[in-house]
mmCIF file of C-alpha atoms in Angstrom:
data_model
loop_
_atom_site.group_PDB
_atom_site.id
_atom_site.type_symbol
_atom_site.label_atom_id
_atom_site.label_comp_id
_atom_site.label_asym_id
_atom_site.label_seq_id
_atom_site.Cartn_x
_atom_site.Cartn_y
_atom_site.Cartn_z
ATOM 1 C CA MET A 1 -35.449 -143.739 28.477
ATOM 2 C CA THR A 2 -31.993 -143.984 30.450
ATOM 3 C CA GLN A 3 -30.935 -147.725 30.813
ATOM 4 C CA THR A 4 -29.602 -148.778 34.143
ATOM 5 C CA THR A 5 -25.889 -148.750 34.560
ATOM 6 C CA PRO A 6 -24.501 -151.933 35.997
ATOM 7 C CA PRO A 7 -22.564 -151.652 39.056
ATOM 8 C CA ALA A 8 -18.864 -152.372 39.332
ATOM 9 C CA LYS A 9 -17.809 -156.003 39.121
ATOM 10 C CA ASP A 10 -17.190 -156.326 42.943
ATOM 11 C CA VAL A 11 -20.304 -154.722 43.939
ATOM 12 C CA PRO A 12 -23.509 -156.723 43.994
ATOM 13 C CA ASP A 13 -26.325 -155.557 41.372
ATOM 14 C CA VAL A 14 -29.233 -154.557 43.637
ATOM 15 C CA PHE A 15 -31.591 -155.843 40.976
ATOM 16 C CA ALA A 16 -30.102 -159.273 40.392
ATOM 17 C CA PRO A 17 -31.261 -162.430 42.435
ATOM 18 C CA ALA A 18 -29.730 -162.968 45.881
ATOM 19 C CA LYS A 19 -29.923 -165.638 48.629
ATOM 20 C CA LEU A 20 -31.308 -164.729 51.944
ATOM 21 C CA GLY A 21 -30.664 -167.877 54.230
ATOM 22 C CA PRO A 22 -32.347 -170.632 52.242
ATOM 23 C CA VAL A 23 -34.491 -168.453 50.014
ATOM 24 C CA THR A 24 -33.542 -166.791 46.790
ATOM 25 C CA LEU A 25 -35.077 -163.346 46.280
ATOM 26 C CA ARG A 26 -35.487 -162.002 42.690
ATOM 27 C CA ASN A 27 -33.712 -158.743 43.772
ATOM 28 C CA ARG A 28 -32.132 -157.324 46.795
ATOM 29 C CA VAL A 29 -35.038 -154.816 47.738
ATOM 30 C CA ILE A 30 -37.446 -155.496 50.482
ATOM 31 C CA LYS A 31 -40.507 -153.959 51.273
ATOM 32 C CA ALA A 32 -40.295 -152.970 55.002
ATOM 33 C CA ALA A 33 -42.911 -153.789 57.465
ATOM 34 C CA THR A 34 -45.395 -150.921 57.755
ATOM 35 C CA TYR A 35 -48.424 -151.471 59.998
ATOM 36 C CA GLU A 36 -51.040 -151.909 57.280
ATOM 37 C CA GLY A 37 -54.195 -151.128 59.334
ATOM 38 C CA LEU A 38 -55.987 -153.415 57.152
ATOM 39 C CA SER A 39 -56.660 -156.583 59.287
ATOM 40 C CA ARG A 40 -60.050 -157.225 60.935
ATOM 41 C CA LYS A 41 -60.800 -159.386 63.932
ATOM 42 C CA SER A 42 -57.125 -160.392 63.825
ATOM 43 C CA LEU A 43 -57.579 -162.008 60.553
ATOM 44 C CA VAL A 44 -56.441 -161.270 56.866
ATOM 45 C CA THR A 45 -58.629 -159.101 54.528
ATOM 46 C CA ASP A 46 -59.056 -158.850 50.829
ATOM 47 C CA GLU A 47 -57.698 -155.313 51.435
ATOM 48 C CA LEU A 48 -54.522 -156.542 53.086
ATOM 49 C CA ILE A 49 -53.917 -158.800 50.468
ATOM 50 C CA GLU A 50 -54.238 -156.280 47.790
ATOM 51 C CA PHE A 51 -51.855 -154.054 49.582
ATOM 52 C CA HIS A 52 -49.151 -156.516 49.496
ATOM 53 C CA VAL A 53 -49.789 -157.680 45.867
ATOM 54 C CA ARG A 54 -49.504 -154.173 44.713
ATOM 55 C CA HIS A 55 -45.973 -154.079 46.315
ATOM 56 C CA ALA A 56 -45.055 -157.628 44.720
ATOM 57 C CA ALA A 57 -46.258 -156.271 41.379
ATOM 58 C CA GLY A 58 -44.399 -153.357 41.623
ATOM 59 C CA GLY A 59 -41.172 -155.172 41.662
ATOM 60 C CA VAL A 60 -39.616 -155.777 45.201
ATOM 61 C CA GLY A 61 -37.999 -158.928 46.151
ATOM 62 C CA MET A 62 -39.761 -159.430 49.155
ATOM 63 C CA THR A 63 -42.795 -157.753 50.870
ATOM 64 C CA THR A 64 -43.145 -157.834 54.678
ATOM 65 C CA VAL A 65 -46.578 -158.411 56.579
ATOM 66 C CA ALA A 66 -46.538 -156.322 59.717
ATOM 67 C CA TYR A 67 -47.553 -156.880 62.381
ATOM 68 C CA CYS A 68 -48.325 -160.610 63.315
ATOM 69 C CA ALA A 69 -48.524 -160.820 67.090
ATOM 70 C CA VAL A 70 -47.351 -163.765 68.675
ATOM 71 C CA ALA A 71 -49.950 -163.497 71.772
ATOM 72 C CA PRO A 72 -53.261 -161.652 72.294
ATOM 73 C CA GLU A 73 -51.827 -159.128 74.737
ATOM 74 C CA GLY A 74 -48.854 -158.416 72.497
ATOM 75 C CA ARG A 75 -50.823 -156.221 69.795
ATOM 76 C CA THR A 76 -50.843 -152.485 69.402
ATOM 77 C CA ASP A 77 -54.396 -153.087 68.463
ATOM 78 C CA ARG A 78 -56.754 -155.878 68.908
ATOM 79 C CA ARG A 79 -57.527 -155.950 65.010
ATOM 80 C CA GLN A 80 -54.014 -157.068 64.271
ATOM 81 C CA ILE A 81 -53.290 -160.389 63.126
ATOM 82 C CA LEU A 82 -52.610 -163.230 65.642
ATOM 83 C CA TRP A 83 -51.318 -166.744 64.958
ATOM 84 C CA THR A 84 -54.434 -168.641 65.422
ATOM 85 C CA PRO A 85 -56.097 -171.758 63.461
ATOM 86 C CA GLU A 86 -58.758 -169.004 62.199
ATOM 87 C CA ALA A 87 -56.066 -166.895 60.712
ATOM 88 C CA LEU A 88 -54.259 -169.506 58.682
ATOM 89 C CA PRO A 89 -56.557 -169.590 55.745
ATOM 90 C CA GLY A 90 -56.287 -166.028 55.075
ATOM 91 C CA LEU A 91 -52.506 -166.102 55.406
ATOM 92 C CA ARG A 92 -52.264 -168.855 52.759
ATOM 93 C CA ARG A 93 -54.393 -166.585 50.407
ATOM 94 C CA LEU A 94 -52.062 -163.768 51.132
ATOM 95 C CA THR A 95 -48.781 -165.470 50.557
ATOM 96 C CA GLU A 96 -50.180 -167.361 47.332
ATOM 97 C CA ALA A 97 -51.169 -164.052 46.001
ATOM 98 C CA VAL A 98 -47.861 -162.586 46.309
ATOM 99 C CA HIS A 99 -46.215 -165.542 45.075
ATOM 100 C CA ALA A 100 -48.236 -165.291 42.052
ATOM 101 C CA GLU A 101 -46.419 -162.016 41.205
ATOM 102 C CA GLY A 102 -43.012 -163.335 41.468
ATOM 103 C CA ALA A 103 -42.046 -161.947 44.940
ATOM 104 C CA ALA A 104 -41.290 -163.586 48.329
ATOM 105 C CA ILE A 105 -43.098 -162.638 51.418
ATOM 106 C CA ALA A 106 -42.143 -162.418 55.245
ATOM 107 C CA ALA A 107 -44.243 -162.144 58.294
ATOM 108 C CA GLN A 108 -43.008 -159.823 60.924
ATOM 109 C CA ILE A 109 -43.611 -161.553 64.248
ATOM 110 C CA GLY A 110 -43.278 -160.275 67.793
ATOM 111 C CA HIS A 111 -44.795 -158.967 70.972
ATOM 112 C CA ALA A 112 -45.486 -155.371 71.355
ATOM 113 C CA GLY A 113 -44.708 -155.418 75.136
ATOM 114 C CA PRO A 114 -45.163 -151.928 76.700
ATOM 115 C CA VAL A 115 -46.162 -150.721 73.231
ATOM 116 C CA ALA A 116 -49.269 -152.788 73.310
ATOM 117 C CA ASN A 117 -52.686 -151.164 73.834
ATOM 118 C CA PRO A 118 -54.274 -152.800 76.898
ATOM 119 C CA LYS A 119 -57.571 -150.887 76.447
ATOM 120 C CA SER A 120 -58.006 -152.331 72.992
ATOM 121 C CA ASN A 121 -56.672 -155.730 73.630
ATOM 122 C CA ARG A 122 -58.570 -155.843 77.183
ATOM 123 C CA LEU A 123 -55.666 -157.460 78.344
ATOM 124 C CA PRO A 124 -52.642 -156.000 80.467
ATOM 125 C CA ALA A 125 -49.684 -154.899 78.645
ATOM 126 C CA LEU A 126 -46.425 -156.558 79.509
ATOM 127 C CA ALA A 127 -43.114 -154.669 80.094
ATOM 128 C CA PRO A 128 -39.752 -155.526 82.101
ATOM 129 C CA ASN A 129 -41.296 -153.686 84.987
ATOM 130 C CA ARG A 130 -44.574 -151.936 85.919
ATOM 131 C CA ARG A 131 -44.720 -148.523 84.323
ATOM 132 C CA PHE A 132 -47.172 -145.967 83.319
ATOM 133 C CA HIS A 133 -48.727 -146.272 79.868
ATOM 134 C CA VAL A 134 -49.126 -142.756 78.665
ATOM 135 C CA THR A 135 -51.375 -143.130 75.615
ATOM 136 C CA THR A 136 -53.719 -145.462 77.440
ATOM 137 C CA THR A 137 -53.509 -143.635 81.021
ATOM 138 C CA SER A 138 -52.933 -147.251 82.647
ATOM 139 C CA PHE A 139 -50.176 -149.248 84.024
ATOM 140 C CA THR A 140 -48.337 -152.005 82.351
ATOM 141 C CA SER A 141 -47.503 -155.273 84.272
ATOM 142 C CA ALA A 142 -44.132 -156.700 84.938
ATOM 143 C CA ALA A 143 -43.756 -159.791 82.827
ATOM 144 C CA SER A 144 -43.054 -162.978 84.927
ATOM 145 C CA ARG A 145 -40.789 -165.603 84.151
ATOM 146 C CA ALA A 146 -43.530 -167.612 82.932
ATOM 147 C CA ASP A 147 -44.898 -164.843 80.563
ATOM 148 C CA LEU A 148 -41.470 -164.626 79.019
ATOM 149 C CA ASP A 149 -41.261 -168.589 78.514
ATOM 150 C CA ARG A 150 -44.656 -168.417 77.165
ATOM 151 C CA ILE A 151 -43.707 -165.576 74.676
ATOM 152 C CA VAL A 152 -40.550 -167.299 73.471
ATOM 153 C CA GLN A 153 -42.638 -170.318 72.700
ATOM 154 C CA ALA A 154 -44.998 -168.343 71.051
ATOM 155 C CA HIS A 155 -42.577 -167.007 68.714
ATOM 156 C CA ALA A 156 -41.435 -170.470 67.824
ATOM 157 C CA HIS A 157 -45.059 -171.385 67.190
ATOM 158 C CA ALA A 158 -45.489 -168.289 64.889
ATOM 159 C CA GLY A 159 -42.374 -169.568 62.873
ATOM 160 C CA ARG A 160 -44.039 -172.993 62.374
ATOM 161 C CA MET A 161 -47.251 -171.382 61.339
ATOM 162 C CA ALA A 162 -45.433 -169.193 58.761
ATOM 163 C CA ILE A 163 -43.913 -172.092 57.241
ATOM 164 C CA GLU A 164 -47.438 -173.999 57.228
ATOM 165 C CA THR A 165 -49.136 -170.807 55.442
ATOM 166 C CA GLY A 166 -46.484 -170.440 52.773
ATOM 167 C CA PHE A 167 -44.174 -167.537 54.147
ATOM 168 C CA ASP A 168 -40.787 -167.483 52.819
ATOM 169 C CA ALA A 169 -39.394 -165.634 55.821
ATOM 170 C CA VAL A 170 -39.911 -164.431 59.210
ATOM 171 C CA GLU A 171 -38.667 -161.131 60.723
ATOM 172 C CA ILE A 172 -38.367 -161.106 64.541
ATOM 173 C CA HIS A 173 -39.160 -157.829 66.022
ATOM 174 C CA LEU A 174 -36.275 -156.789 68.338
ATOM 175 C CA GLY A 175 -36.693 -152.985 67.847
ATOM 176 C CA HIS A 176 -38.817 -149.896 68.813
ATOM 177 C CA ASN A 177 -38.891 -150.747 72.436
ATOM 178 C CA TYR A 178 -41.526 -153.531 71.707
ATOM 179 C CA LEU A 179 -41.135 -156.229 74.285
ATOM 180 C CA ALA A 180 -37.641 -157.741 73.368
ATOM 181 C CA SER A 181 -36.344 -154.293 72.686
ATOM 182 C CA SER A 182 -37.563 -152.977 76.043
ATOM 183 C CA PHE A 183 -35.595 -155.491 77.665
ATOM 184 C CA LEU A 184 -32.544 -154.316 76.054
ATOM 185 C CA SER A 185 -32.959 -150.740 77.289
ATOM 186 C CA GLN A 186 -31.527 -149.735 80.567
ATOM 187 C CA ARG A 187 -33.861 -146.811 80.676
ATOM 188 C CA ILE A 188 -36.874 -149.268 80.726
ATOM 189 C CA ASN A 189 -35.612 -152.501 82.080
ATOM 190 C CA HIS A 190 -34.912 -152.228 85.880
ATOM 191 C CA ARG A 191 -35.182 -155.888 86.718
ATOM 192 C CA LYS A 192 -32.727 -157.471 89.318
ATOM 193 C CA ASP A 193 -33.198 -161.027 87.940
ATOM 194 C CA GLU A 194 -31.348 -162.697 85.092
ATOM 195 C CA TYR A 195 -33.206 -160.509 82.450
ATOM 196 C CA GLY A 196 -32.093 -157.169 84.090
ATOM 197 C CA GLY A 197 -28.714 -155.436 84.788
ATOM 198 C CA SER A 198 -25.839 -156.486 82.546
ATOM 199 C CA LEU A 199 -26.308 -156.305 78.601
ATOM 200 C CA GLU A 200 -26.007 -160.046 78.490
ATOM 201 C CA ASN A 201 -28.935 -160.450 80.822
ATOM 202 C CA ARG A 202 -30.900 -157.765 78.845
ATOM 203 C CA ALA A 203 -30.262 -159.414 75.761
ATOM 204 C CA ARG A 204 -31.280 -162.845 77.132
ATOM 205 C CA LEU A 205 -34.940 -162.676 75.827
ATOM 206 C CA SER A 206 -34.032 -161.363 72.309
ATOM 207 C CA ARG A 207 -31.538 -164.203 71.966
ATOM 208 C CA ASP A 208 -33.889 -166.901 73.453
ATOM 209 C CA ILE A 209 -36.397 -165.844 71.032
ATOM 210 C CA ALA A 210 -34.209 -165.890 68.143
ATOM 211 C CA ARG A 211 -32.807 -169.359 69.051
ATOM 212 C CA ALA A 212 -36.353 -170.733 69.594
ATOM 213 C CA VAL A 213 -37.498 -169.535 66.145
ATOM 214 C CA ARG A 214 -34.524 -170.928 64.462
ATOM 215 C CA ASP A 215 -35.068 -174.335 66.220
ATOM 216 C CA ALA A 216 -38.676 -174.246 65.005
ATOM 217 C CA VAL A 217 -38.025 -173.566 61.481
ATOM 218 C CA GLY A 218 -34.612 -175.035 60.910
ATOM 219 C CA ASP A 219 -33.501 -173.946 57.307
ATOM 220 C CA ARG A 220 -36.966 -174.291 55.825
ATOM 221 C CA ILE A 221 -37.460 -170.478 55.700
ATOM 222 C CA ALA A 222 -35.467 -167.401 56.315
ATOM 223 C CA VAL A 223 -35.033 -165.646 59.807
ATOM 224 C CA THR A 224 -34.330 -161.939 60.140
ATOM 225 C CA ALA A 225 -34.418 -159.796 62.842
ATOM 226 C CA LYS A 226 -35.320 -156.204 63.241
ATOM 227 C CA LEU A 227 -32.616 -154.734 65.640
ATOM 228 C CA ASN A 228 -32.411 -151.224 66.995
ATOM 229 C CA MET A 229 -29.165 -149.572 66.720
ATOM 230 C CA ASP A 230 -30.072 -147.036 69.357
ATOM 231 C CA ASP A 231 -33.374 -146.099 71.077
ATOM 232 C CA GLY A 232 -32.961 -142.286 70.496
ATOM 233 C CA VAL A 233 -33.442 -141.434 74.254
ATOM 234 C CA PRO A 234 -31.017 -140.699 77.025
ATOM 235 C CA GLY A 235 -30.313 -143.788 79.107
ATOM 236 C CA GLY A 236 -31.784 -146.172 76.529
ATOM 237 C CA PHE A 237 -30.178 -148.794 74.147
ATOM 238 C CA TRP A 238 -27.190 -147.308 72.211
ATOM 239 C CA LEU A 239 -24.982 -148.398 69.317
ATOM 240 C CA ASP A 240 -22.081 -149.704 71.408
ATOM 241 C CA GLU A 241 -24.480 -152.218 73.031
ATOM 242 C CA SER A 242 -26.108 -153.004 69.678
ATOM 243 C CA ILE A 243 -22.822 -153.911 68.176
ATOM 244 C CA GLN A 244 -22.439 -156.436 70.848
ATOM 245 C CA VAL A 245 -26.069 -157.809 70.606
ATOM 246 C CA ALA A 246 -25.286 -158.214 66.767
ATOM 247 C CA GLN A 247 -22.152 -160.053 67.338
ATOM 248 C CA TRP A 248 -24.120 -162.521 69.788
ATOM 249 C CA LEU A 249 -26.803 -163.095 67.377
ATOM 250 C CA GLU A 250 -24.098 -163.936 64.799
ATOM 251 C CA ARG A 251 -22.360 -166.194 66.947
ATOM 252 C CA ASP A 252 -25.577 -167.835 68.028
ATOM 253 C CA GLY A 253 -26.381 -168.546 64.290
ATOM 254 C CA SER A 254 -30.006 -167.874 64.900
ATOM 255 C CA VAL A 255 -30.559 -165.388 62.202
ATOM 256 C CA ASP A 256 -29.775 -165.114 58.528
ATOM 257 C CA ALA A 257 -29.782 -161.411 58.362
ATOM 258 C CA LEU A 258 -30.357 -158.248 60.559
ATOM 259 C CA GLU A 259 -32.386 -155.300 59.517
ATOM 260 C CA LEU A 260 -30.888 -152.284 61.237
ATOM 261 C CA THR A 261 -33.340 -149.770 62.655
ATOM 262 C CA ALA A 262 -33.566 -147.116 65.556
ATOM 263 C CA GLY A 263 -36.056 -145.268 67.602
ATOM 264 C CA SER A 264 -38.686 -146.028 70.301
ATOM 265 C CA SER A 265 -42.265 -146.247 69.560
ATOM 266 C CA LEU A 266 -42.692 -145.653 73.239
ATOM 267 C CA LEU A 267 -40.473 -142.786 74.001
ATOM 268 C CA ASN A 268 -39.310 -141.173 70.629
ATOM 269 C CA PRO A 269 -41.009 -142.453 67.433
ATOM 270 C CA MET A 270 -39.908 -140.017 65.175
ATOM 271 C CA TYR A 271 -36.158 -140.989 65.720
ATOM 272 C CA LEU A 272 -36.747 -143.533 63.146
ATOM 273 C CA PHE A 273 -38.558 -141.605 60.374
ATOM 274 C CA LYS A 274 -36.926 -138.293 60.184
ATOM 275 C CA GLY A 275 -38.617 -135.396 58.725
ATOM 276 C CA GLU A 276 -41.555 -133.283 60.187
ATOM 277 C CA ALA A 277 -43.738 -134.598 62.901
ATOM 278 C CA PRO A 278 -47.338 -134.488 61.729
ATOM 279 C CA LEU A 279 -48.778 -133.230 65.120
ATOM 280 C CA ARG A 280 -51.926 -131.804 63.673
ATOM 281 C CA GLU A 281 -52.677 -134.895 61.809
ATOM 282 C CA PHE A 282 -52.080 -137.086 64.821
ATOM 283 C CA ALA A 283 -54.402 -135.205 66.947
ATOM 284 C CA ALA A 284 -57.203 -135.319 64.330
ATOM 285 C CA VAL A 285 -57.280 -139.045 64.380
ATOM 286 C CA MET A 286 -57.041 -139.569 68.101
ATOM 287 C CA PRO A 287 -59.991 -140.203 70.466
ATOM 288 C CA GLN A 288 -60.065 -138.047 73.437
ATOM 289 C CA PRO A 289 -58.331 -137.263 75.957
ATOM 290 C CA VAL A 290 -55.482 -138.331 73.858
ATOM 291 C CA ARG A 291 -56.326 -135.737 71.037
ATOM 292 C CA LEU A 292 -56.014 -133.053 73.902
ATOM 293 C CA GLY A 293 -52.594 -134.563 75.149
ATOM 294 C CA VAL A 294 -51.367 -134.487 71.561
ATOM 295 C CA LYS A 295 -52.083 -130.919 71.164
ATOM 296 C CA ILE A 296 -50.618 -129.806 74.373
ATOM 297 C CA PHE A 297 -47.606 -132.156 74.928
ATOM 298 C CA GLY A 298 -47.057 -133.666 71.329
ATOM 299 C CA ARG A 299 -43.884 -131.798 70.654
ATOM 300 C CA ARG A 300 -42.251 -133.446 73.812
ATOM 301 C CA LEU A 301 -42.658 -136.906 72.333
ATOM 302 C CA LEU A 302 -42.986 -136.283 68.491
ATOM 303 C CA HIS A 303 -39.837 -134.326 67.712
ATOM 304 C CA SER A 304 -38.764 -133.427 64.042
ATOM 305 C CA TYR A 305 -35.395 -134.423 62.709
ATOM 306 C CA PRO A 306 -33.755 -133.394 59.473
ATOM 307 C CA TYR A 307 -34.054 -135.774 56.662
ATOM 308 C CA GLN A 308 -31.376 -136.964 54.449
ATOM 309 C CA ASP A 309 -30.958 -139.838 52.254
ATOM 310 C CA ALA A 310 -29.562 -143.201 53.916
ATOM 311 C CA TYR A 311 -29.832 -141.517 57.148
ATOM 312 C CA LEU A 312 -29.110 -144.647 59.177
ATOM 313 C CA LEU A 313 -26.049 -145.417 57.180
ATOM 314 C CA LYS A 314 -23.573 -143.926 59.507
ATOM 315 C CA ASP A 315 -24.597 -146.104 62.349
ATOM 316 C CA ALA A 316 -25.102 -149.069 60.264
ATOM 317 C CA ARG A 317 -21.516 -148.802 58.969
ATOM 318 C CA GLN A 318 -20.277 -149.462 62.526
ATOM 319 C CA ILE A 319 -22.431 -152.811 62.761
ATOM 320 C CA ARG A 320 -21.233 -153.806 59.273
ATOM 321 C CA ALA A 321 -17.499 -153.405 60.438
ATOM 322 C CA ALA A 322 -18.341 -155.661 63.514
ATOM 323 C CA VAL A 323 -20.104 -158.534 61.874
ATOM 324 C CA LYS A 324 -19.976 -160.855 58.711
ATOM 325 C CA MET A 325 -23.530 -161.780 58.478
ATOM 326 C CA PRO A 326 -25.950 -160.155 55.953
ATOM 327 C CA LEU A 327 -27.277 -156.953 56.951
ATOM 328 C CA ILE A 328 -30.245 -154.997 55.494
ATOM 329 C CA LEU A 329 -30.109 -151.222 55.295
ATOM 330 C CA LEU A 330 -33.215 -149.208 56.284
ATOM 331 C CA GLY A 331 -33.949 -145.481 56.186
ATOM 332 C CA GLY A 332 -34.065 -143.125 53.119
ATOM 333 C CA ILE A 333 -33.456 -145.466 50.520
ATOM 334 C CA THR A 334 -34.690 -143.393 47.524
ATOM 335 C CA GLY A 335 -33.051 -144.101 44.440
ATOM 336 C CA ARG A 336 -30.556 -146.359 42.491
ATOM 337 C CA HIS A 337 -27.664 -144.091 43.649
ATOM 338 C CA VAL A 338 -28.448 -144.803 47.369
ATOM 339 C CA MET A 339 -29.013 -148.518 46.656
ATOM 340 C CA ASP A 340 -25.586 -148.881 44.803
ATOM 341 C CA GLN A 341 -23.976 -147.111 47.845
ATOM 342 C CA ALA A 342 -25.333 -149.618 50.250
ATOM 343 C CA MET A 343 -24.145 -152.392 47.933
ATOM 344 C CA SER A 344 -20.603 -150.749 47.714
ATOM 345 C CA GLU A 345 -20.385 -150.608 51.512
ATOM 346 C CA GLY A 346 -21.211 -154.162 52.006
ATOM 347 C CA PHE A 347 -24.975 -154.206 52.704
ATOM 348 C CA GLU A 348 -26.543 -157.164 51.219
ATOM 349 C CA PHE A 349 -30.025 -155.720 50.917
ATOM 350 C CA VAL A 350 -32.005 -152.553 51.182
ATOM 351 C CA ALA A 351 -35.484 -152.072 52.817
ATOM 352 C CA MET A 352 -38.004 -149.427 51.634
ATOM 353 C CA ALA A 353 -41.126 -148.240 53.377
ATOM 354 C CA ARG A 354 -42.465 -144.677 52.827
ATOM 355 C CA ALA A 355 -41.169 -144.451 49.194
ATOM 356 C CA LEU A 356 -43.102 -147.598 48.129
ATOM 357 C CA LEU A 357 -46.204 -146.283 49.953
ATOM 358 C CA ARG A 358 -46.098 -143.418 47.572
ATOM 359 C CA GLU A 359 -45.248 -145.437 44.541
ATOM 360 C CA PRO A 360 -45.747 -149.122 44.840
ATOM 361 C CA ASP A 361 -44.321 -149.774 41.379
ATOM 362 C CA LEU A 362 -41.199 -147.749 42.027
ATOM 363 C CA ILE A 363 -38.711 -150.711 41.758
ATOM 364 C CA ASN A 364 -39.918 -151.634 38.213
ATOM 365 C CA ARG A 365 -39.628 -148.149 37.144
ATOM 366 C CA MET A 366 -36.034 -147.909 38.685
ATOM 367 C CA ARG A 367 -35.039 -151.047 36.917
ATOM 368 C CA ALA A 368 -36.010 -149.399 33.691
ATOM 369 C CA ASP A 369 -34.559 -145.959 34.276
ATOM 370 C CA ALA A 370 -31.784 -145.339 36.584
ATOM 371 C CA SER A 371 -32.514 -141.746 37.165
ATOM 372 C CA VAL A 372 -35.894 -142.534 38.640
ATOM 373 C CA LYS A 373 -36.032 -141.331 42.221
ATOM 374 C CA SER A 374 -38.649 -141.612 44.911
ATOM 375 C CA LEU A 375 -41.448 -138.796 45.046
ATOM 376 C CA CYS A 376 -41.905 -139.170 48.717
ATOM 377 C CA ILE A 377 -41.274 -136.003 50.393
ATOM 378 C CA HIS A 378 -41.071 -137.558 54.020
ATOM 379 C CA CYS A 379 -43.826 -135.602 55.463
ATOM 380 C CA ASN A 380 -44.785 -138.533 57.429
ATOM 381 C CA LYS A 381 -48.507 -137.934 57.360
ATOM 382 C CA CYS A 382 -48.853 -141.642 56.056
ATOM 383 C CA MET A 383 -48.108 -142.442 59.664
ATOM 384 C CA THR A 384 -51.534 -141.081 60.662
ATOM 385 C CA ALA A 385 -53.264 -143.140 58.066
ATOM 386 C CA ILE A 386 -52.797 -146.431 59.789
ATOM 387 C CA TYR A 387 -56.214 -146.206 61.457
ATOM 388 C CA GLY A 388 -57.995 -146.365 58.165
ATOM 389 C CA GLY A 389 -55.540 -148.315 55.848
ATOM 390 C CA THR A 390 -51.911 -147.113 55.570
ATOM 391 C CA HIS A 391 -51.360 -145.140 52.502
ATOM 392 C CA CYS A 392 -49.586 -141.918 51.038
ATOM 393 C CA VAL A 393 -51.951 -139.046 51.809
ATOM 394 C CA LEU A 394 -50.811 -137.396 48.770
ATOM 395 C CA THR A 395 -52.038 -140.051 46.337
ATOM 396 C CA GLY A 396 -54.922 -141.406 48.574
ATOM 397 C CA PRO A 397 -55.824 -144.627 49.835
ATOM 398 C CA LEU A 398 -55.118 -147.699 47.512
ATOM 399 C CA THR A 399 -58.829 -148.762 48.340
ATOM 400 C CA GLY A 400 -61.810 -147.256 50.187
ATOM 401 C CA ARG A 401 -61.643 -147.771 53.882
ATOM 402 C CA ASP A 402 -64.087 -147.533 56.920
ATOM 403 C CA LYS A 403 -63.313 -145.637 60.010
ATOM 404 C CA PRO A 404 -61.542 -147.309 62.850
ATOM 405 C CA ASP A 405 -64.432 -147.250 65.196
ATOM 406 C CA GLU A 406 -66.449 -149.024 62.615
ATOM 407 C CA ARG A 407 -64.267 -152.006 62.441
ATOM 408 C CA ALA A 408 -64.734 -155.002 64.580
#
């Protein structure tokens, strides 16, 4: 067995303990938020607990629960977890189970905005402006000032509930054209008030949310944010603007670290993932008439991009050069060599998603053998598994699942 070679003295060891705000993680590897599709009636299930326990037992420093919506209309599906009194006992069981395996646990909090499913939620989706919602053939509603004030406070409430239920961190969702991210985008945000126009105005909601969460939790838990570096669409939020927003968040002192991401769940979802777009598999799990639309128009929305390891590193370097705060590198983290490269370039943490879906125990095996590399082939078919429990389709579900139309 090949023993792990320690990194150079001036480069952090990715498998050594590290501080994230007030929390000490046992290593610098974070299981990124991937919607699990395992909650029922907006509550935690035994299957969801099992999902995160497997990753905790597999060696990550922290696992991230996705997606915990801060408001009923902010879910991409009505089954997703909501911060309600009824949800708290299940969330406590979840955090206790992960802690028992020695890992920390974060809750991804956010509002899906124009990515939310109004038909599933039975509530209007909110966006900066009224716009047509392609996947549900309905219109979003323009968020009012009262809506935005309510949503900011809902994020603060989620932070307090995260502390009460034993989470070590919250990750604020400022990416993928969810609500806060949609306000950042000039392509989506056409408002004429204090939330539209200049970048300072478009960033107001993101900064207000981050401040409210920090004020609510203080230094009792870590606060991170998932920030788009670019939306991957013409006229959308781009890297030069992301650098400025990162600098503002650093100056505000509202977050302990940024996880750098890209792409738009609304306009270009494959931009984040790279690799093939599984059109046939998506069509197979969609109801009509969406299924027909995917077959006819899918390639206009679901593009394929070449995959390479550390594929977000090039852009992330520019944000690394512009801020001093801790950064989490996401995208194509497949082996110790990529992790060490991230550490050597000044990133404090790495986040992994698809590779851990394929092999939940990957981190433990990497620690034992530096030559171990992910078996993930980046086929992206795991994306279509969310409706019955997210898993790698090449290895099968972690546990048996019912069909989406059988879940309450």
